[in-house]
Every structure is written in structure tokens, then in C-alpha cells.
Amino acid sequence: MHIEVKNLNKHFGSFHAIKDVNFSITKGHLVGLIGPSGGGKTSILRMLSGLESPTTGDIYFDGKLATHLPVQDRGIGFVFQSYALFKHMTVFDNVAYGLKVLKKPKDFIHDRVTYLLNLMGLAGNERKYPHQLSGGQRQRVAFARALAPEPQLLLLDEPFAAIDAKIRKELRLWLRNLIDEFKVTTLFVTHDQDEAIEVADEIILVQGGKIEQQGSPWEIYTQPASSFVASFIGESNVISQYTPLIGFPYLDEIQQDGKWLQDVNVLIRPESIEVRPHDVSHLATAGEKGKVTHVHFRGDSWYLEIDTGALKLFAYQSVKEKIYQPGDEVNILINHISVFTKTENIVIENQAKQDPLPVFI
Ligand SMILES: Nc1ncnc2c1ncn2[C@@H]1O[C@H](COP(=O)(O)OP(=O)(O)OP(=O)(O)O)[C@@H](O)[C@H]1O
Ligand SMILES: [Mg+2]
């Protein structure tokens, strides 16, 4: 189902929780709705579901007005953070519930429930009760129950929040495959930006009741619309008091629309920073000197904290490369920085790096 939301507003008493939100979701896409706590994610989901009415604005399903359609007529499946399974029903009866409400024939229900439980890796658990399952299994039952009546839209509100990190990583890949199999339009609320980057076709980032940016994970990561987006998605060094770095201009040397830049945030992604030993001369001419202050092992990389005097930066180092110790002197080559003004993100390349290297005869 194609979803379109137009000028959506929600007031709770005098509190303006959702402020003129507009977005659309392509049929069959999995969209990640992310943002800080209190941003409005659940409120948007509840308005799409019909559990909450918008104060103003409209919702269209496949081009048809659906703003005030009753919940049961929307063709929606839900999965929430807390396993809202029926405690006194078996796994089979939980999954069969929506089909019984629709008065489907008994044989049909049996076949559909069996098919879904097989797909979820839950065959053999039909007669168990929710308390006899692990958290991951319960959540898979919740997905089977939501998918049983063939919903046109699946709404997921932090479905993996109560599940530990390793199982959660497995479940997110499983979810991606599940959505591909069912081709059901899905809106997936998560706090976890990595989860959204990995599984979503598109991300909608909300903050303070407004959409900050909508785009593919790649677009949002590489072309963030604001310093807030850049620091929310992926990791960044955020520099509010910018003093020029080697290879980069003073801010008052950069003009935008005939005006000198001021009131900006500078961000440096850790992956744009190269760290090398002190005696590598070509980095010395284009880079900063620094001292390693902390080293943390992250399994697939080292996380280095470096003090340049003017700045404290963090950078990654591959596990295959030299292992630094706190106190080591290093050269840091910053390949580019992002300068965020109120309206724009300007990416500036390191000029010193482009200069010809000195030739020694
Ligand atoms: N029924 C309500 N009455 C009054 N205020 C509400 C109500 N529901 C939500 N709010 C407020 O609206 C804002 C958005 O809440 P919402 O639950 O949508 O945020 P969220 O992005 O889902 O947050 P979280 O990540 O913590 O779940 C919050 O400030 C919240 O306190
Ligand atoms: Mg919420």
C-alpha cells in the first residue's frame, strides 16, 4: 500500500507534538522512523494506525482518504516493543487470532498459521504459551500474528527494544528478509540508528515533532541536511569552536551568498581521518600533529582518542594496522570537513593534500 501523509498536526492539549509533517512511503518499502526520545515517532505511528486522530492534516492509503477510517478497516498489522501476546493463548491461537476475527475457515487458518510458524523458525512451538518462549521467539510470534491477516501496512514500534544486542542483530536481518518475502509496506520505529541504516530502504528522521530529513540511508549519511542529522546518524566529531586546521580555511575566508560564514558547526567523520606514525613526512605537510590519549578495542577496529592541542578528535584504526598506545605522537590527516550553516552543508576538501608533494633528490 502506498502511504501519503499531508500537513499532519497533533496537539495534546496546548502541546503541539506533531508539526506539519509531510511524507510518503512507496508501496513495499521498509521505512525507518528514527529520532530522539519524545520526537513524535509513536504519535505518527498511532495516527497512521487510527488509534489516534490528527488535529489537522490528512492520511491517504493508495490515494484514498483514510484519516478517519476505523482501526479495523485499515488493513494494518502492529508489532510493539513489549510483546503484546495474549498470555493465556497458545502460540497457535495467538497467530490464529486475527484470522478467527475475520471468520476464515478452519482449514485455511490451520494452513496459514503452520506456514507462518515454519517461516518464523517456530515450528514445534504451537502448543506453548508465551511465558515458555524466549524474548526473540515471542517477538517472532508477534510478527506472525501481525502478518497472518495479510496486512497492507505493517507498523513496528521498537519491536526489538527489549531484546539483547546479539539476537537483535540477527532479528534485523531476518526482518529485512521477511519484508522482502511479504512485500508489505512497513514503517519501523527504532532508537537504533545502525538498525535503521542496515535494514531500511528509506529513513525519516524526526525531532521536536518535525521531519529533519527523509532519504535513503546512504543519502542521509553522506549528505546530512543539518549538523543534528550528521551527529544523529553515524559518528562525528562535532566542533563548535572551530579554529582552522592545516589544509582548511578560516571560516571568515569562506563566503556564502556574499556573506561571511558565522554561527556554524563543523563536523568531521572519523572515517575521513587518517592516523599515521609521526615520521610519515607527506602527512606532516598536510596534517595536524597530535597525541593519542586513549585507545579502545572495538573488535573490528581500534577507536583512538587524539588530542591535537586545539581539538580532541576520535578516529578509527583497522585492527590490521599499527596499534597505538596512549602517549604516542601521531600525524593526523583530515581528508575533509563538513561546515553546517543554518541552511546548508558545505564539504571542504583538505587543500594541503592537493598541493604537490615536495620532491627530494
Ligand atoms: N497522549 C498524550 N498526551 C500528552 N502528550 C503526549 C501524548 N502522547 C505523546 N505526548 C507527547 O508528545 C511528544 C511525542 O511523543 P511520542 O511518544 O510520539 O515520542 P517518541 O518519538 O515515540 O519517543 P520515544 O522514542 O521515547 O518513544 C512527547 O513530548 C510526548 O510527551
Ligand atoms: Mg515512542
Short mmCIF file of C-alpha atoms and ligand atoms in Angstrom, two decimals:
data_model
loop_
_atom_site.label_atom_id
_atom_site.label_comp_id
_atom_site.label_asym_id
_atom_site.label_seq_id
_atom_site.Cartn_x
_atom_site.Cartn_y
_atom_site.Cartn_z
CA MET A 1 0.00 0.00 0.00
CA HIS A 2 1.26 3.48 -0.88
CA ILE A 3 1.11 5.90 2.05
CA GLU A 4 0.85 9.66 1.90
CA VAL A 5 0.73 12.00 4.87
CA LYS A 6 -0.15 15.66 4.28
CA ASN A 7 0.28 18.55 6.70
CA LEU A 8 -0.21 16.35 9.74
CA ASN A 9 -0.52 18.16 13.08
CA LYS A 10 -1.26 16.80 16.52
CA HIS A 11 -1.95 18.85 19.63
CA PHE A 12 -2.18 17.20 23.04
CA GLY A 13 -3.98 19.97 24.93
CA SER A 14 -1.80 23.02 24.48
CA PHE A 15 1.23 20.93 23.46
CA HIS A 16 1.99 20.89 19.73
CA ALA A 17 3.51 17.40 19.38
CA ILE A 18 3.47 16.92 15.56
CA LYS A 19 4.15 19.98 13.43
CA ASP A 20 3.11 19.98 9.81
CA VAL A 21 4.57 16.62 8.89
CA ASN A 22 4.55 15.54 5.23
CA PHE A 23 5.91 12.30 3.79
CA SER A 24 5.09 9.44 1.50
CA ILE A 25 6.10 5.80 1.50
CA THR A 26 6.45 3.78 -1.68
CA LYS A 27 4.48 0.55 -1.77
CA GLY A 28 6.53 -2.37 -0.44
CA HIS A 29 9.25 -0.20 1.09
CA LEU A 30 10.59 -0.55 4.60
CA VAL A 31 10.94 2.91 6.09
CA GLY A 32 12.83 3.53 9.32
CA LEU A 33 11.33 6.27 11.52
CA ILE A 34 14.05 7.43 13.86
CA GLY A 35 14.90 10.33 16.12
CA PRO A 36 15.43 11.25 19.75
CA SER A 37 13.03 10.31 22.52
CA GLY A 38 9.89 12.46 22.57
CA GLY A 39 10.39 13.46 18.92
CA GLY A 40 6.98 12.19 17.83
CA LYS A 41 7.66 8.75 16.31
CA THR A 42 4.99 6.85 18.24
CA SER A 43 2.47 9.66 17.73
CA ILE A 44 2.94 9.46 13.94
CA LEU A 45 2.56 5.68 14.04
CA ARG A 46 -0.60 5.90 16.16
CA MET A 47 -2.19 8.35 13.72
CA LEU A 48 -1.41 6.03 10.79
CA SER A 49 -2.97 3.15 12.73
CA GLY A 50 -6.15 5.04 13.64
CA LEU A 51 -5.51 4.69 17.40
CA GLU A 52 -5.09 8.47 17.49
CA SER A 53 -6.73 11.17 15.32
CA PRO A 54 -4.75 14.02 13.83
CA THR A 55 -5.74 17.53 14.93
CA THR A 56 -5.36 18.65 11.31
CA GLY A 57 -3.96 17.12 8.15
CA ASP A 58 -4.73 14.02 6.14
CA ILE A 59 -3.58 10.46 5.56
CA TYR A 60 -4.04 8.67 2.23
CA PHE A 61 -3.76 4.93 1.64
CA ASP A 62 -3.32 4.14 -2.08
CA GLY A 63 -4.59 7.64 -2.86
CA LYS A 64 -7.81 7.22 -0.82
CA LEU A 65 -8.52 9.42 2.18
CA ALA A 66 -8.01 7.32 5.33
CA THR A 67 -7.65 9.97 8.06
CA HIS A 68 -10.75 8.91 9.98
CA LEU A 69 -11.06 5.27 8.90
CA PRO A 70 -11.70 2.94 11.91
CA VAL A 71 -8.66 0.90 13.04
CA GLN A 72 -10.15 -2.43 11.96
CA ASP A 73 -10.77 -1.19 8.40
CA ARG A 74 -7.20 -0.06 7.74
CA GLY A 75 -5.60 -3.44 6.96
CA ILE A 76 -2.75 -2.81 9.37
CA GLY A 77 -0.52 -5.20 11.33
CA PHE A 78 1.21 -3.99 14.50
CA VAL A 79 4.22 -5.14 16.45
CA PHE A 80 5.17 -3.22 19.57
CA GLN A 81 8.14 -3.15 21.88
CA SER A 82 6.52 -5.12 24.69
CA TYR A 83 5.35 -8.47 23.47
CA ALA A 84 1.67 -7.82 23.43
CA LEU A 85 0.85 -11.51 23.00
CA PHE A 86 -2.25 -12.94 24.63
CA LYS A 87 -0.77 -14.59 27.71
CA HIS A 88 -3.47 -17.23 28.13
CA MET A 89 -3.46 -18.35 24.50
CA THR A 90 -1.05 -20.81 22.91
CA VAL A 91 1.35 -19.72 20.17
CA PHE A 92 -1.01 -21.24 17.61
CA ASP A 93 -4.05 -19.37 18.96
CA ASN A 94 -2.13 -16.11 19.16
CA VAL A 95 -1.20 -16.31 15.47
CA ALA A 96 -4.70 -17.53 14.52
CA TYR A 97 -6.45 -14.72 16.41
CA GLY A 98 -6.82 -12.18 13.58
CA LEU A 99 -7.95 -14.87 11.15
CA LYS A 100 -10.66 -16.08 13.57
CA VAL A 101 -11.91 -12.49 13.91
CA LEU A 102 -12.17 -12.43 10.10
CA LYS A 103 -14.14 -15.72 10.32
CA LYS A 104 -11.77 -17.57 7.97
CA PRO A 105 -12.43 -21.32 7.50
CA LYS A 106 -10.71 -23.65 10.00
CA ASP A 107 -8.54 -25.42 7.39
CA PHE A 108 -7.40 -22.11 5.97
CA ILE A 109 -6.44 -20.90 9.47
CA HIS A 110 -4.53 -24.11 10.20
CA ASP A 111 -2.55 -23.89 6.95
CA ARG A 112 -1.76 -20.20 7.28
CA VAL A 113 -0.63 -20.45 10.93
CA THR A 114 1.50 -23.52 10.14
CA TYR A 115 3.07 -21.74 7.15
CA LEU A 116 3.89 -18.62 9.20
CA LEU A 117 5.29 -20.53 12.17
CA ASN A 118 7.53 -22.52 9.83
CA LEU A 119 8.74 -19.33 8.20
CA MET A 120 9.50 -17.79 11.61
CA GLY A 121 11.51 -20.85 12.66
CA LEU A 122 8.89 -21.65 15.30
CA ALA A 123 7.55 -25.00 14.09
CA GLY A 124 7.03 -27.32 17.07
CA ASN A 125 6.11 -24.47 19.43
CA GLU A 126 2.40 -24.36 18.54
CA ARG A 127 1.15 -25.58 21.92
CA LYS A 128 3.47 -23.47 24.06
CA TYR A 129 2.32 -20.38 25.95
CA PRO A 130 4.16 -17.05 25.62
CA HIS A 131 5.92 -17.41 29.01
CA GLN A 132 7.54 -20.62 27.75
CA LEU A 133 9.35 -18.77 24.93
CA SER A 134 12.49 -16.62 24.80
CA GLY A 135 12.18 -12.89 24.11
CA GLY A 136 13.29 -13.34 20.48
CA GLN A 137 10.79 -16.18 19.95
CA ARG A 138 7.94 -14.16 21.47
CA GLN A 139 8.69 -11.28 19.15
CA ARG A 140 8.67 -13.62 16.15
CA VAL A 141 5.24 -14.89 17.26
CA ALA A 142 4.13 -11.24 17.40
CA PHE A 143 5.31 -10.82 13.78
CA ALA A 144 3.49 -13.99 12.70
CA ARG A 145 0.32 -12.74 14.39
CA ALA A 146 0.61 -9.33 12.71
CA LEU A 147 1.22 -10.87 9.27
CA ALA A 148 -1.45 -13.58 9.45
CA PRO A 149 -4.38 -11.48 8.11
CA GLU A 150 -2.20 -10.23 5.19
CA PRO A 151 -1.97 -6.58 6.23
CA GLN A 152 -1.34 -3.89 3.65
CA LEU A 153 0.77 -1.90 6.11
CA LEU A 154 2.96 -3.12 8.94
CA LEU A 155 3.65 -0.72 11.82
CA LEU A 156 6.54 -1.64 14.10
CA ASP A 157 7.25 0.40 17.22
CA GLU A 158 10.70 -0.57 18.51
CA PRO A 159 9.95 -4.28 18.10
CA PHE A 160 13.44 -5.35 19.19
CA ALA A 161 13.99 -2.88 22.03
CA ALA A 162 13.63 -5.48 24.78
CA ILE A 163 15.95 -7.99 23.09
CA ASP A 164 19.67 -8.33 23.78
CA ALA A 165 22.21 -6.97 21.30
CA LYS A 166 23.33 -10.14 19.51
CA ILE A 167 19.85 -11.60 18.91
CA ARG A 168 18.74 -8.13 17.89
CA LYS A 169 21.33 -8.04 15.10
CA GLU A 170 20.12 -11.41 13.86
CA LEU A 171 16.49 -10.30 14.03
CA ARG A 172 17.08 -7.18 11.97
CA LEU A 173 18.43 -9.20 9.03
CA TRP A 174 15.59 -11.63 9.50
CA LEU A 175 13.14 -8.69 9.39
CA ARG A 176 14.65 -7.42 6.12
CA ASN A 177 14.22 -10.83 4.50
CA LEU A 178 10.70 -11.13 5.90
CA ILE A 179 9.63 -7.79 4.40
CA ASP A 180 11.16 -8.78 1.05
CA GLU A 181 9.21 -12.04 1.15
CA PHE A 182 5.86 -10.42 2.06
CA LYS A 183 6.41 -7.20 0.08
CA VAL A 184 4.38 -5.36 2.71
CA THR A 185 4.82 -1.61 3.18
CA THR A 186 6.43 -1.20 6.60
CA LEU A 187 7.09 1.70 8.95
CA PHE A 188 9.67 0.72 11.53
CA VAL A 189 10.31 2.93 14.56
CA THR A 190 13.69 2.40 16.17
CA HIS A 191 16.03 4.24 18.50
CA ASP A 192 18.92 2.38 16.97
CA GLN A 193 20.38 4.27 14.01
CA ASP A 194 22.53 1.27 12.98
CA GLU A 195 19.40 -0.86 12.79
CA ALA A 196 17.71 1.72 10.54
CA ILE A 197 20.78 2.16 8.31
CA GLU A 198 21.09 -1.57 7.82
CA VAL A 199 17.50 -2.56 7.08
CA ALA A 200 15.61 0.45 5.78
CA ASP A 201 15.03 1.46 2.14
CA GLU A 202 14.47 4.95 3.42
CA ILE A 203 14.88 6.81 6.69
CA ILE A 204 12.68 9.55 8.11
CA LEU A 205 14.36 11.43 10.93
CA VAL A 206 12.02 13.31 13.27
CA GLN A 207 12.94 15.72 16.01
CA GLY A 208 10.70 18.02 18.05
CA GLY A 209 7.65 16.93 16.04
CA LYS A 210 9.20 17.88 12.68
CA ILE A 211 10.89 15.94 9.91
CA GLU A 212 14.57 16.81 9.81
CA GLN A 213 15.30 14.74 6.71
CA GLN A 214 13.92 11.91 4.58
CA GLY A 215 16.12 9.91 2.23
CA SER A 216 17.96 6.65 1.65
CA PRO A 217 20.34 5.65 4.46
CA TRP A 218 23.22 6.44 2.12
CA GLU A 219 21.88 9.91 1.29
CA ILE A 220 21.30 10.73 4.92
CA TYR A 221 24.75 9.52 5.92
CA THR A 222 26.66 11.23 3.13
CA GLN A 223 24.51 14.35 2.65
CA PRO A 224 23.02 15.15 6.04
CA ALA A 225 20.76 18.20 5.89
CA SER A 226 21.88 19.58 9.25
CA SER A 227 24.52 19.07 11.91
CA PHE A 228 21.81 17.45 14.02
CA VAL A 229 21.26 14.78 11.34
CA ALA A 230 25.00 14.30 10.90
CA SER A 231 25.54 13.75 14.58
CA PHE A 232 22.47 11.52 14.94
CA ILE A 233 23.35 9.23 12.03
CA GLY A 234 26.80 7.69 12.28
CA GLU A 235 29.53 9.06 14.48
CA SER A 236 31.05 12.51 14.17
CA ASN A 237 33.50 14.82 15.79
CA VAL A 238 31.39 17.94 16.40
CA ILE A 239 33.40 21.14 16.66
CA SER A 240 31.51 24.19 17.83
CA GLN A 241 34.58 26.40 18.33
CA TYR A 242 36.38 25.97 15.03
CA THR A 243 39.96 27.12 14.74
CA PRO A 244 41.44 26.46 11.32
CA LEU A 245 43.07 23.10 10.70
CA ILE A 246 46.02 22.59 8.37
CA GLY A 247 44.70 22.48 4.81
CA PHE A 248 41.39 24.20 5.70
CA PRO A 249 40.42 27.86 5.56
CA TYR A 250 39.48 30.24 8.32
CA LEU A 251 35.70 30.47 8.39
CA ASP A 252 35.90 34.18 7.65
CA GLU A 253 37.60 33.26 4.37
CA ILE A 254 34.52 31.39 3.19
CA GLN A 255 31.70 33.36 1.71
CA GLN A 256 28.21 32.13 1.09
CA ASP A 257 25.71 34.22 -0.89
CA GLY A 258 28.03 37.20 -0.47
CA LYS A 259 28.08 36.84 3.33
CA TRP A 260 30.90 35.69 5.57
CA LEU A 261 30.21 32.47 7.36
CA GLN A 262 29.45 32.65 11.02
CA ASP A 263 27.42 30.69 13.52
CA VAL A 264 28.32 27.32 12.08
CA ASN A 265 29.04 23.80 13.25
CA VAL A 266 31.97 21.87 11.85
CA LEU A 267 31.77 18.09 11.70
CA ILE A 268 34.50 15.59 10.97
CA ARG A 269 33.57 11.97 10.37
CA PRO A 270 36.06 9.58 11.96
CA GLU A 271 36.47 7.70 8.68
CA SER A 272 37.79 10.85 6.99
CA ILE A 273 40.71 10.92 9.44
CA GLU A 274 43.92 9.01 8.70
CA VAL A 275 46.28 8.38 11.58
CA ARG A 276 49.94 7.54 10.90
CA PRO A 277 53.16 7.45 12.90
CA HIS A 278 54.92 10.73 13.46
CA ASP A 279 57.68 10.27 10.88
CA VAL A 280 55.49 9.97 7.75
CA SER A 281 56.52 13.18 6.00
CA HIS A 282 53.74 13.60 3.40
CA LEU A 283 51.17 13.57 6.17
CA ALA A 284 53.22 16.02 8.17
CA THR A 285 52.83 18.72 5.50
CA ALA A 286 49.07 18.28 5.12
CA GLY A 287 48.06 17.21 8.58
CA GLU A 288 47.94 18.02 12.23
CA LYS A 289 50.17 16.68 14.94
CA GLY A 290 48.53 15.02 17.89
CA LYS A 291 48.94 12.74 20.82
CA VAL A 292 46.95 9.58 21.42
CA THR A 293 45.15 9.89 24.75
CA HIS A 294 43.01 6.73 24.83
CA VAL A 295 42.81 3.53 22.83
CA HIS A 296 39.72 1.29 22.89
CA PHE A 297 39.35 -2.08 21.21
CA ARG A 298 36.09 -2.44 19.28
CA GLY A 299 36.50 -5.94 17.86
CA ASP A 300 36.69 -4.91 14.21
CA SER A 301 38.70 -1.71 14.79
CA TRP A 302 40.57 0.43 17.28
CA TYR A 303 38.91 3.59 18.49
CA LEU A 304 41.55 6.25 19.10
CA GLU A 305 41.11 9.44 21.08
CA ILE A 306 43.61 12.06 19.96
CA ASP A 307 44.48 15.48 21.32
CA THR A 308 45.85 17.98 18.80
CA GLY A 309 46.09 20.77 21.35
CA ALA A 310 43.29 22.78 19.76
CA LEU A 311 40.96 19.82 19.29
CA LYS A 312 40.05 16.49 20.77
CA LEU A 313 39.18 14.08 17.96
CA PHE A 314 38.36 10.44 17.67
CA ALA A 315 39.31 8.25 14.74
CA TYR A 316 39.30 4.57 13.82
CA GLN A 317 42.23 2.38 13.00
CA SER A 318 41.96 -1.01 11.32
CA VAL A 319 42.93 -3.94 13.54
CA LYS A 320 45.47 -4.92 10.87
CA GLU A 321 47.37 -1.65 11.24
CA LYS A 322 49.76 -0.37 13.84
CA ILE A 323 48.47 -0.46 17.38
CA TYR A 324 48.96 2.84 19.15
CA GLN A 325 49.44 3.35 22.85
CA PRO A 326 48.32 6.33 24.91
CA GLY A 327 51.08 8.90 24.73
CA ASP A 328 52.14 8.08 21.13
CA GLU A 329 52.80 11.09 18.90
CA VAL A 330 50.90 10.80 15.61
CA ASN A 331 50.15 12.66 12.40
CA ILE A 332 46.51 13.11 11.55
CA LEU A 333 45.37 13.72 8.01
CA ILE A 334 41.84 15.09 7.83
CA ASN A 335 40.59 14.49 4.30
CA HIS A 336 37.53 16.72 4.52
CA ILE A 337 35.33 18.58 6.93
CA SER A 338 31.63 19.46 6.76
CA VAL A 339 30.62 23.01 7.61
CA PHE A 340 26.96 23.35 8.56
CA THR A 341 25.35 26.74 8.29
CA LYS A 342 21.70 27.22 9.22
CA THR A 343 20.66 26.25 5.69
CA GLU A 344 23.46 24.31 4.08
CA ASN A 345 26.15 21.67 4.42
CA ILE A 346 29.40 22.69 2.73
CA VAL A 347 32.02 19.97 2.33
CA ILE A 348 35.59 21.30 2.19
CA GLU A 349 38.49 19.15 1.00
CA ASN A 350 41.93 19.38 2.55
CA GLN A 351 43.84 21.82 0.26
CA ALA A 352 47.27 20.95 1.58
CA LYS A 353 46.68 17.37 0.48
CA GLN A 354 46.14 18.53 -3.11
CA ASP A 355 49.40 20.51 -3.19
CA PRO A 356 52.26 18.77 -4.97
CA LEU A 357 54.43 16.75 -2.63
CA PRO A 358 57.96 18.12 -2.14
CA VAL A 359 60.46 16.21 -4.27
CA PHE A 360 63.71 15.23 -2.60
CA ILE A 361 66.69 14.48 -4.88
N1 LIG B 1 -1.40 11.17 24.96
C1 LIG B 1 -0.53 12.17 25.11
N2 LIG B 1 -0.82 13.24 25.86
C2 LIG B 1 0.05 14.27 26.01
N3 LIG B 1 1.27 14.31 25.44
C3 LIG B 1 1.62 13.27 24.70
C4 LIG B 1 0.76 12.14 24.48
N4 LIG B 1 1.40 11.25 23.68
C5 LIG B 1 2.60 11.80 23.42
N5 LIG B 1 2.75 13.01 24.00
C6 LIG B 1 3.91 13.90 23.90
O1 LIG B 1 4.20 14.08 22.53
C7 LIG B 1 5.61 14.06 22.30
C8 LIG B 1 5.95 12.96 21.30
O2 LIG B 1 5.72 11.71 21.92
P1 LIG B 1 5.98 10.33 21.18
O3 LIG B 1 5.56 9.24 22.10
O4 LIG B 1 5.38 10.38 19.84
O5 LIG B 1 7.58 10.35 21.06
P2 LIG B 1 8.58 9.21 20.54
O6 LIG B 1 9.39 9.83 19.46
O7 LIG B 1 7.83 7.98 20.23
O8 LIG B 1 9.52 8.99 21.82
P3 LIG B 1 10.23 7.63 22.35
O9 LIG B 1 11.42 7.45 21.47
O10 LIG B 1 10.62 7.98 23.76
O11 LIG B 1 9.26 6.51 22.29
C9 LIG B 1 6.26 13.86 23.67
O12 LIG B 1 6.65 15.12 24.15
C10 LIG B 1 5.16 13.27 24.50
O13 LIG B 1 5.31 13.61 25.86
MG MG B 2 7.83 6.03 21.03
#
